[in-house]
């Protein structure tokens, strides 16, 4: 007894594979372009009621750090360090979330290991 495939199934196996490969190539090109675009963007965040403002790039590098002179207290350096860390970490989270959201949009929500 021979197995039968459902109607309109098969008959285009190699063509379907080539189409799938083209779609994957297109998605990869779009992701590379989007990644370059995101890496060029800047993300900012502030902490301590605006006393510290951090700006990071999409490459997760700190580009600038602004500190209000009024919060610089030589007797409380630890507080200033905490405020700086808060601003920098929030800016980095903003950049990471933007990249994650952007890539999810491109991939249609698929989680493809190694792609991003």
PDB file of N, CA, C and O in Angstrom, residues 2-61:
ATOM      1  N   UNK A   2       0.595   2.168  -0.867  1.00  0.00           N
ATOM      2  CA  UNK A   2       1.352   3.413  -0.962  1.00  0.00           C
ATOM      3  C   UNK A   2       0.686   4.492  -0.124  1.00  0.00           C
ATOM      4  O   UNK A   2      -0.533   4.591  -0.082  1.00  0.00           O
ATOM      5  N   UNK A   3       1.530   5.294   0.510  1.00  0.00           N
ATOM      6  CA  UNK A   3       1.010   6.429   1.276  1.00  0.00           C
ATOM      7  C   UNK A   3       0.690   7.554   0.308  1.00  0.00           C
ATOM      8  O   UNK A   3       1.422   7.797  -0.649  1.00  0.00           O
ATOM      9  N   UNK A   4      -0.384   8.211   0.547  1.00  0.00           N
ATOM     10  CA  UNK A   4      -0.774   9.319  -0.311  1.00  0.00           C
ATOM     11  C   UNK A   4      -0.680  10.620   0.475  1.00  0.00           C
ATOM     12  O   UNK A   4      -1.072  10.699   1.637  1.00  0.00           O
ATOM     13  N   UNK A   5      -0.169  11.629  -0.196  1.00  0.00           N
ATOM     14  CA  UNK A   5      -0.096  12.958   0.410  1.00  0.00           C
ATOM     15  C   UNK A   5      -1.405  13.681   0.185  1.00  0.00           C
ATOM     16  O   UNK A   5      -2.095  13.440  -0.807  1.00  0.00           O
ATOM     17  N   UNK A   6      -1.765  14.560   1.080  1.00  0.00           N
ATOM     18  CA  UNK A   6      -2.993  15.337   0.882  1.00  0.00           C
ATOM     19  C   UNK A   6      -2.929  16.124  -0.421  1.00  0.00           C
ATOM     20  O   UNK A   6      -1.858  16.459  -0.924  1.00  0.00           O
ATOM     21  N   UNK A   7      -4.083  16.442  -0.940  1.00  0.00           N
ATOM     22  CA  UNK A   7      -4.201  17.211  -2.176  1.00  0.00           C
ATOM     23  C   UNK A   7      -3.469  18.550  -2.041  1.00  0.00           C
ATOM     24  O   UNK A   7      -3.508  19.180  -0.987  1.00  0.00           O
ATOM     25  N   UNK A   8      -2.816  19.001  -3.071  1.00  0.00           N
ATOM     26  CA  UNK A   8      -2.057  20.254  -3.115  1.00  0.00           C
ATOM     27  C   UNK A   8      -0.876  20.263  -2.149  1.00  0.00           C
ATOM     28  O   UNK A   8      -0.419  21.305  -1.719  1.00  0.00           O
ATOM     29  N   UNK A   9      -0.409  19.113  -1.775  1.00  0.00           N
ATOM     30  CA  UNK A   9       0.745  19.007  -0.878  1.00  0.00           C
ATOM     31  C   UNK A   9       1.902  18.449  -1.672  1.00  0.00           C
ATOM     32  O   UNK A   9       1.747  17.522  -2.443  1.00  0.00           O
ATOM     33  N   UNK A  10       3.072  19.013  -1.472  1.00  0.00           N
ATOM     34  CA  UNK A  10       4.247  18.508  -2.181  1.00  0.00           C
ATOM     35  C   UNK A  10       4.305  19.066  -3.587  1.00  0.00           C
ATOM     36  O   UNK A  10       3.603  19.983  -3.968  1.00  0.00           O
ATOM     37  N   UNK A  11       5.167  18.501  -4.390  1.00  0.00           N
ATOM     38  CA  UNK A  11       5.305  18.953  -5.762  1.00  0.00           C
ATOM     39  C   UNK A  11       6.046  20.270  -5.865  1.00  0.00           C
ATOM     40  O   UNK A  11       6.206  20.809  -6.950  1.00  0.00           O
ATOM     41  N   UNK A  12       6.485  20.817  -4.809  1.00  0.00           N
ATOM     42  CA  UNK A  12       7.210  22.085  -4.851  1.00  0.00           C
ATOM     43  C   UNK A  12       8.231  22.118  -3.744  1.00  0.00           C
ATOM     44  O   UNK A  12       8.565  23.173  -3.244  1.00  0.00           O
ATOM     45  N   UNK A  13       8.678  20.966  -3.348  1.00  0.00           N
ATOM     46  CA  UNK A  13       9.593  20.860  -2.224  1.00  0.00           C
ATOM     47  C   UNK A  13      10.818  21.732  -2.355  1.00  0.00           C
ATOM     48  O   UNK A  13      11.125  22.530  -1.491  1.00  0.00           O
ATOM     49  N   UNK A  14      11.519  21.624  -3.474  1.00  0.00           N
ATOM     50  CA  UNK A  14      12.739  22.409  -3.666  1.00  0.00           C
ATOM     51  C   UNK A  14      12.399  23.888  -3.838  1.00  0.00           C
ATOM     52  O   UNK A  14      13.055  24.744  -3.267  1.00  0.00           O
ATOM     53  N   UNK A  15      11.345  24.169  -4.548  1.00  0.00           N
ATOM     54  CA  UNK A  15      10.920  25.560  -4.712  1.00  0.00           C
ATOM     55  C   UNK A  15      10.546  26.179  -3.385  1.00  0.00           C
ATOM     56  O   UNK A  15      10.872  27.334  -3.109  1.00  0.00           O
ATOM     57  N   UNK A  16       9.859  25.415  -2.545  1.00  0.00           N
ATOM     58  CA  UNK A  16       9.480  25.913  -1.225  1.00  0.00           C
ATOM     59  C   UNK A  16      10.717  26.167  -0.367  1.00  0.00           C
ATOM     60  O   UNK A  16      10.758  27.120   0.394  1.00  0.00           O
ATOM     61  N   UNK A  17      11.699  25.286  -0.468  1.00  0.00           N
ATOM     62  CA  UNK A  17      12.936  25.462   0.300  1.00  0.00           C
ATOM     63  C   UNK A  17      13.679  26.712  -0.163  1.00  0.00           C
ATOM     64  O   UNK A  17      14.221  27.445   0.658  1.00  0.00           O
ATOM     65  N   UNK A  18      13.704  26.939  -1.465  1.00  0.00           N
ATOM     66  CA  UNK A  18      14.376  28.132  -1.987  1.00  0.00           C
ATOM     67  C   UNK A  18      13.646  29.393  -1.534  1.00  0.00           C
ATOM     68  O   UNK A  18      14.274  30.385  -1.170  1.00  0.00           O
ATOM     69  N   UNK A  19      12.323  29.337  -1.544  1.00  0.00           N
ATOM     70  CA  UNK A  19      11.539  30.484  -1.085  1.00  0.00           C
ATOM     71  C   UNK A  19      11.792  30.735   0.398  1.00  0.00           C
ATOM     72  O   UNK A  19      11.966  31.878   0.820  1.00  0.00           O
ATOM     73  N   UNK A  20      11.838  29.673   1.183  1.00  0.00           N
ATOM     74  CA  UNK A  20      12.112  29.795   2.608  1.00  0.00           C
ATOM     75  C   UNK A  20      13.500  30.385   2.841  1.00  0.00           C
ATOM     76  O   UNK A  20      13.683  31.253   3.693  1.00  0.00           O
ATOM     77  N   UNK A  21      14.480  29.939   2.057  1.00  0.00           N
ATOM     78  CA  UNK A  21      15.846  30.462   2.186  1.00  0.00           C
ATOM     79  C   UNK A  21      15.885  31.948   1.831  1.00  0.00           C
ATOM     80  O   UNK A  21      16.562  32.734   2.495  1.00  0.00           O
ATOM     81  N   UNK A  22      15.142  32.356   0.802  1.00  0.00           N
ATOM     82  CA  UNK A  22      15.094  33.779   0.423  1.00  0.00           C
ATOM     83  C   UNK A  22      14.453  34.611   1.539  1.00  0.00           C
ATOM     84  O   UNK A  22      14.910  35.700   1.857  1.00  0.00           O
ATOM     85  N   UNK A  23      13.386  34.065   2.133  1.00  0.00           N
ATOM     86  CA  UNK A  23      12.723  34.785   3.222  1.00  0.00           C
ATOM     87  C   UNK A  23      13.651  34.916   4.430  1.00  0.00           C
ATOM     88  O   UNK A  23      13.695  35.969   5.066  1.00  0.00           O
ATOM     89  N   UNK A  24      14.386  33.852   4.727  1.00  0.00           N
ATOM     90  CA  UNK A  24      15.322  33.897   5.848  1.00  0.00           C
ATOM     91  C   UNK A  24      16.430  34.902   5.579  1.00  0.00           C
ATOM     92  O   UNK A  24      16.835  35.653   6.475  1.00  0.00           O
ATOM     93  N   UNK A  25      16.929  34.937   4.348  1.00  0.00           N
ATOM     94  CA  UNK A  25      17.975  35.896   3.969  1.00  0.00           C
ATOM     95  C   UNK A  25      17.455  37.324   4.099  1.00  0.00           C
ATOM     96  O   UNK A  25      18.139  38.198   4.623  1.00  0.00           O
ATOM     97  N   UNK A  26      16.219  37.551   3.648  1.00  0.00           N
ATOM     98  CA  UNK A  26      15.624  38.883   3.733  1.00  0.00           C
ATOM     99  C   UNK A  26      15.464  39.302   5.200  1.00  0.00           C
ATOM    100  O   UNK A  26      15.777  40.433   5.570  1.00  0.00           O
ATOM    101  N   UNK A  27      15.006  38.355   6.048  1.00  0.00           N
ATOM    102  CA  UNK A  27      14.835  38.664   7.462  1.00  0.00           C
ATOM    103  C   UNK A  27      16.182  38.988   8.101  1.00  0.00           C
ATOM    104  O   UNK A  27      16.289  39.925   8.884  1.00  0.00           O
ATOM    105  N   UNK A  28      17.211  38.243   7.727  1.00  0.00           N
ATOM    106  CA  UNK A  28      18.536  38.501   8.284  1.00  0.00           C
ATOM    107  C   UNK A  28      19.034  39.879   7.868  1.00  0.00           C
ATOM    108  O   UNK A  28      19.593  40.619   8.680  1.00  0.00           O
ATOM    109  N   UNK A  29      18.833  40.252   6.608  1.00  0.00           N
ATOM    110  CA  UNK A  29      19.252  41.577   6.134  1.00  0.00           C
ATOM    111  C   UNK A  29      18.496  42.678   6.879  1.00  0.00           C
ATOM    112  O   UNK A  29      19.080  43.695   7.261  1.00  0.00           O
ATOM    113  N   UNK A  30      17.189  42.473   7.082  1.00  0.00           N
ATOM    114  CA  UNK A  30      16.392  43.465   7.805  1.00  0.00           C
ATOM    115  C   UNK A  30      16.869  43.592   9.249  1.00  0.00           C
ATOM    116  O   UNK A  30      16.938  44.694   9.789  1.00  0.00           O
ATOM    117  N   UNK A  31      17.196  42.460   9.868  1.00  0.00           N
ATOM    118  CA  UNK A  31      17.671  42.492  11.250  1.00  0.00           C
ATOM    119  C   UNK A  31      19.024  43.179  11.354  1.00  0.00           C
ATOM    120  O   UNK A  31      19.266  43.937  12.294  1.00  0.00           O
ATOM    121  N   UNK A  32      19.896  42.950  10.384  1.00  0.00           N
ATOM    122  CA  UNK A  32      21.199  43.620  10.387  1.00  0.00           C
ATOM    123  C   UNK A  32      21.026  45.127  10.232  1.00  0.00           C
ATOM    124  O   UNK A  32      21.681  45.909  10.915  1.00  0.00           O
ATOM    125  N   UNK A  33      20.126  45.529   9.340  1.00  0.00           N
ATOM    126  CA  UNK A  33      19.874  46.959   9.136  1.00  0.00           C
ATOM    127  C   UNK A  33      19.272  47.575  10.398  1.00  0.00           C
ATOM    128  O   UNK A  33      19.669  48.660  10.827  1.00  0.00           O
ATOM    129  N   UNK A  34      18.321  46.867  11.012  1.00  0.00           N
ATOM    130  CA  UNK A  34      17.687  47.380  12.224  1.00  0.00           C
ATOM    131  C   UNK A  34      18.691  47.459  13.362  1.00  0.00           C
ATOM    132  O   UNK A  34      18.695  48.410  14.135  1.00  0.00           O
ATOM    133  N   UNK A  35      19.575  46.456  13.460  1.00  0.00           N
ATOM    134  CA  UNK A  35      20.599  46.464  14.509  1.00  0.00           C
ATOM    135  C   UNK A  35      21.513  47.671  14.350  1.00  0.00           C
ATOM    136  O   UNK A  35      21.818  48.362  15.318  1.00  0.00           O
ATOM    137  N   UNK A  36      21.940  47.943  13.119  1.00  0.00           N
ATOM    138  CA  UNK A  36      22.800  49.108  12.872  1.00  0.00           C
ATOM    139  C   UNK A  36      22.075  50.399  13.256  1.00  0.00           C
ATOM    140  O   UNK A  36      22.662  51.296  13.860  1.00  0.00           O
ATOM    141  N   UNK A  37      20.796  50.465  12.926  1.00  0.00           N
ATOM    142  CA  UNK A  37      19.994  51.643  13.261  1.00  0.00           C
ATOM    143  C   UNK A  37      19.883  51.809  14.777  1.00  0.00           C
ATOM    144  O   UNK A  37      20.046  52.911  15.314  1.00  0.00           O
ATOM    145  N   UNK A  38      19.636  50.703  15.478  1.00  0.00           N
ATOM    146  CA  UNK A  38      19.500  50.760  16.935  1.00  0.00           C
ATOM    147  C   UNK A  38      20.823  51.106  17.613  1.00  0.00           C
ATOM    148  O   UNK A  38      20.845  51.808  18.615  1.00  0.00           O
ATOM    149  N   UNK A  39      21.930  50.606  17.066  1.00  0.00           N
ATOM    150  CA  UNK A  39      23.234  50.902  17.660  1.00  0.00           C
ATOM    151  C   UNK A  39      23.593  52.371  17.532  1.00  0.00           C
ATOM    152  O   UNK A  39      24.345  52.905  18.338  1.00  0.00           O
ATOM    153  N   UNK A  40      23.044  53.041  16.542  1.00  0.00           N
ATOM    154  CA  UNK A  40      23.326  54.463  16.341  1.00  0.00           C
ATOM    155  C   UNK A  40      22.446  55.355  17.229  1.00  0.00           C
ATOM    156  O   UNK A  40      22.764  56.523  17.436  1.00  0.00           O
ATOM    157  N   UNK A  41      21.361  54.801  17.756  1.00  0.00           N
ATOM    158  CA  UNK A  41      20.455  55.584  18.589  1.00  0.00           C
ATOM    159  C   UNK A  41      21.071  55.877  19.954  1.00  0.00           C
ATOM    160  O   UNK A  41      21.984  55.189  20.401  1.00  0.00           O
ATOM    161  N   UNK A  42      20.545  56.897  20.601  1.00  0.00           N
ATOM    162  CA  UNK A  42      20.957  57.251  21.955  1.00  0.00           C
ATOM    163  C   UNK A  42      19.750  57.140  22.873  1.00  0.00           C
ATOM    164  O   UNK A  42      18.625  57.441  22.477  1.00  0.00           O
ATOM    165  N   UNK A  43      20.021  56.690  24.095  1.00  0.00           N
ATOM    166  CA  UNK A  43      18.981  56.512  25.097  1.00  0.00           C
ATOM    167  C   UNK A  43      19.418  57.253  26.343  1.00  0.00           C
ATOM    168  O   UNK A  43      20.569  57.183  26.735  1.00  0.00           O
ATOM    169  N   UNK A  44      18.481  57.951  26.963  1.00  0.00           N
ATOM    170  CA  UNK A  44      18.847  58.701  28.163  1.00  0.00           C
ATOM    171  C   UNK A  44      17.902  58.361  29.303  1.00  0.00           C
ATOM    172  O   UNK A  44      16.773  57.912  29.087  1.00  0.00           O
ATOM    173  N   UNK A  45      18.396  58.577  30.495  1.00  0.00           N
ATOM    174  CA  UNK A  45      17.596  58.396  31.706  1.00  0.00           C
ATOM    175  C   UNK A  45      18.188  59.282  32.779  1.00  0.00           C
ATOM    176  O   UNK A  45      19.370  59.633  32.736  1.00  0.00           O
ATOM    177  N   UNK A  46      17.349  59.645  33.726  1.00  0.00           N
ATOM    178  CA  UNK A  46      17.838  60.461  34.832  1.00  0.00           C
ATOM    179  C   UNK A  46      17.439  59.805  36.144  1.00  0.00           C
ATOM    180  O   UNK A  46      16.555  58.956  36.192  1.00  0.00           O
ATOM    181  N   UNK A  47      18.131  60.202  37.196  1.00  0.00           N
ATOM    182  CA  UNK A  47      17.853  59.668  38.533  1.00  0.00           C
ATOM    183  C   UNK A  47      18.078  60.772  39.550  1.00  0.00           C
ATOM    184  O   UNK A  47      18.682  61.798  39.242  1.00  0.00           O
ATOM    185  N   UNK A  48      17.599  60.532  40.742  1.00  0.00           N
ATOM    186  CA  UNK A  48      17.772  61.528  41.803  1.00  0.00           C
ATOM    187  C   UNK A  48      17.012  62.804  41.513  1.00  0.00           C
ATOM    188  O   UNK A  48      17.509  63.895  41.778  1.00  0.00           O
ATOM    189  N   UNK A  49      15.810  62.644  40.952  1.00  0.00           N
ATOM    190  CA  UNK A  49      15.014  63.826  40.630  1.00  0.00           C
ATOM    191  C   UNK A  49      15.643  64.693  39.553  1.00  0.00           C
ATOM    192  O   UNK A  49      15.476  65.900  39.539  1.00  0.00           O
ATOM    193  N   UNK A  50      16.391  64.085  38.648  1.00  0.00           N
ATOM    194  CA  UNK A  50      17.042  64.820  37.568  1.00  0.00           C
ATOM    195  C   UNK A  50      18.437  65.302  37.920  1.00  0.00           C
ATOM    196  O   UNK A  50      19.059  66.016  37.144  1.00  0.00           O
ATOM    197  N   UNK A  51      18.932  64.894  39.080  1.00  0.00           N
ATOM    198  CA  UNK A  51      20.268  65.334  39.501  1.00  0.00           C
ATOM    199  C   UNK A  51      21.366  64.718  38.642  1.00  0.00           C
ATOM    200  O   UNK A  51      22.426  65.313  38.458  1.00  0.00           O
ATOM    201  N   UNK A  52      21.102  63.526  38.117  1.00  0.00           N
ATOM    202  CA  UNK A  52      22.073  62.848  37.262  1.00  0.00           C
ATOM    203  C   UNK A  52      21.363  62.393  36.004  1.00  0.00           C
ATOM    204  O   UNK A  52      20.276  61.816  36.066  1.00  0.00           O
ATOM    205  N   UNK A  53      21.968  62.678  34.854  1.00  0.00           N
ATOM    206  CA  UNK A  53      21.414  62.255  33.573  1.00  0.00           C
ATOM    207  C   UNK A  53      22.483  61.467  32.830  1.00  0.00           C
ATOM    208  O   UNK A  53      23.616  61.936  32.682  1.00  0.00           O
ATOM    209  N   UNK A  54      22.103  60.261  32.379  1.00  0.00           N
ATOM    210  CA  UNK A  54      23.031  59.415  31.636  1.00  0.00           C
ATOM    211  C   UNK A  54      22.514  59.229  30.221  1.00  0.00           C
ATOM    212  O   UNK A  54      21.308  59.089  29.999  1.00  0.00           O
ATOM    213  N   UNK A  55      23.434  59.218  29.264  1.00  0.00           N
ATOM    214  CA  UNK A  55      23.108  58.948  27.872  1.00  0.00           C
ATOM    215  C   UNK A  55      23.984  57.788  27.425  1.00  0.00           C
ATOM    216  O   UNK A  55      25.202  57.824  27.600  1.00  0.00           O
ATOM    217  N   UNK A  56      23.332  56.755  26.880  1.00  0.00           N
ATOM    218  CA  UNK A  56      24.055  55.590  26.370  1.00  0.00           C
ATOM    219  C   UNK A  56      23.693  55.390  24.909  1.00  0.00           C
ATOM    220  O   UNK A  56      22.683  55.903  24.429  1.00  0.00           O
ATOM    221  N   UNK A  57      24.541  54.625  24.208  1.00  0.00           N
ATOM    222  CA  UNK A  57      24.260  54.304  22.811  1.00  0.00           C
ATOM    223  C   UNK A  57      23.619  52.922  22.743  1.00  0.00           C
ATOM    224  O   UNK A  57      23.616  52.174  23.720  1.00  0.00           O
ATOM    225  N   UNK A  58      23.121  52.581  21.570  1.00  0.00           N
ATOM    226  CA  UNK A  58      22.569  51.254  21.343  1.00  0.00           C
ATOM    227  C   UNK A  58      23.625  50.168  21.450  1.00  0.00           C
ATOM    228  O   UNK A  58      23.297  48.991  21.560  1.00  0.00           O
ATOM    229  N   UNK A  59      24.904  50.558  21.424  1.00  0.00           N
ATOM    230  CA  UNK A  59      26.009  49.614  21.617  1.00  0.00           C
ATOM    231  C   UNK A  59      26.268  49.363  23.094  1.00  0.00           C
ATOM    232  O   UNK A  59      27.248  48.719  23.452  1.00  0.00           O
ATOM    233  N   UNK A  60      25.417  49.928  23.952  1.00  0.00           N
ATOM    234  CA  UNK A  60      25.522  49.780  25.396  1.00  0.00           C
ATOM    235  C   UNK A  60      26.789  50.432  25.952  1.00  0.00           C
ATOM    236  O   UNK A  60      27.420  49.932  26.873  1.00  0.00           O
ATOM    237  N   UNK A  61      27.143  51.568  25.377  1.00  0.00           N
ATOM    238  CA  UNK A  61      28.286  52.346  25.861  1.00  0.00           C
ATOM    239  C   UNK A  61      27.778  53.667  26.414  1.00  0.00           C
ATOM    240  O   UNK A  61      26.891  54.288  25.839  1.00  0.00           O
TER     241      UNK A  61
END
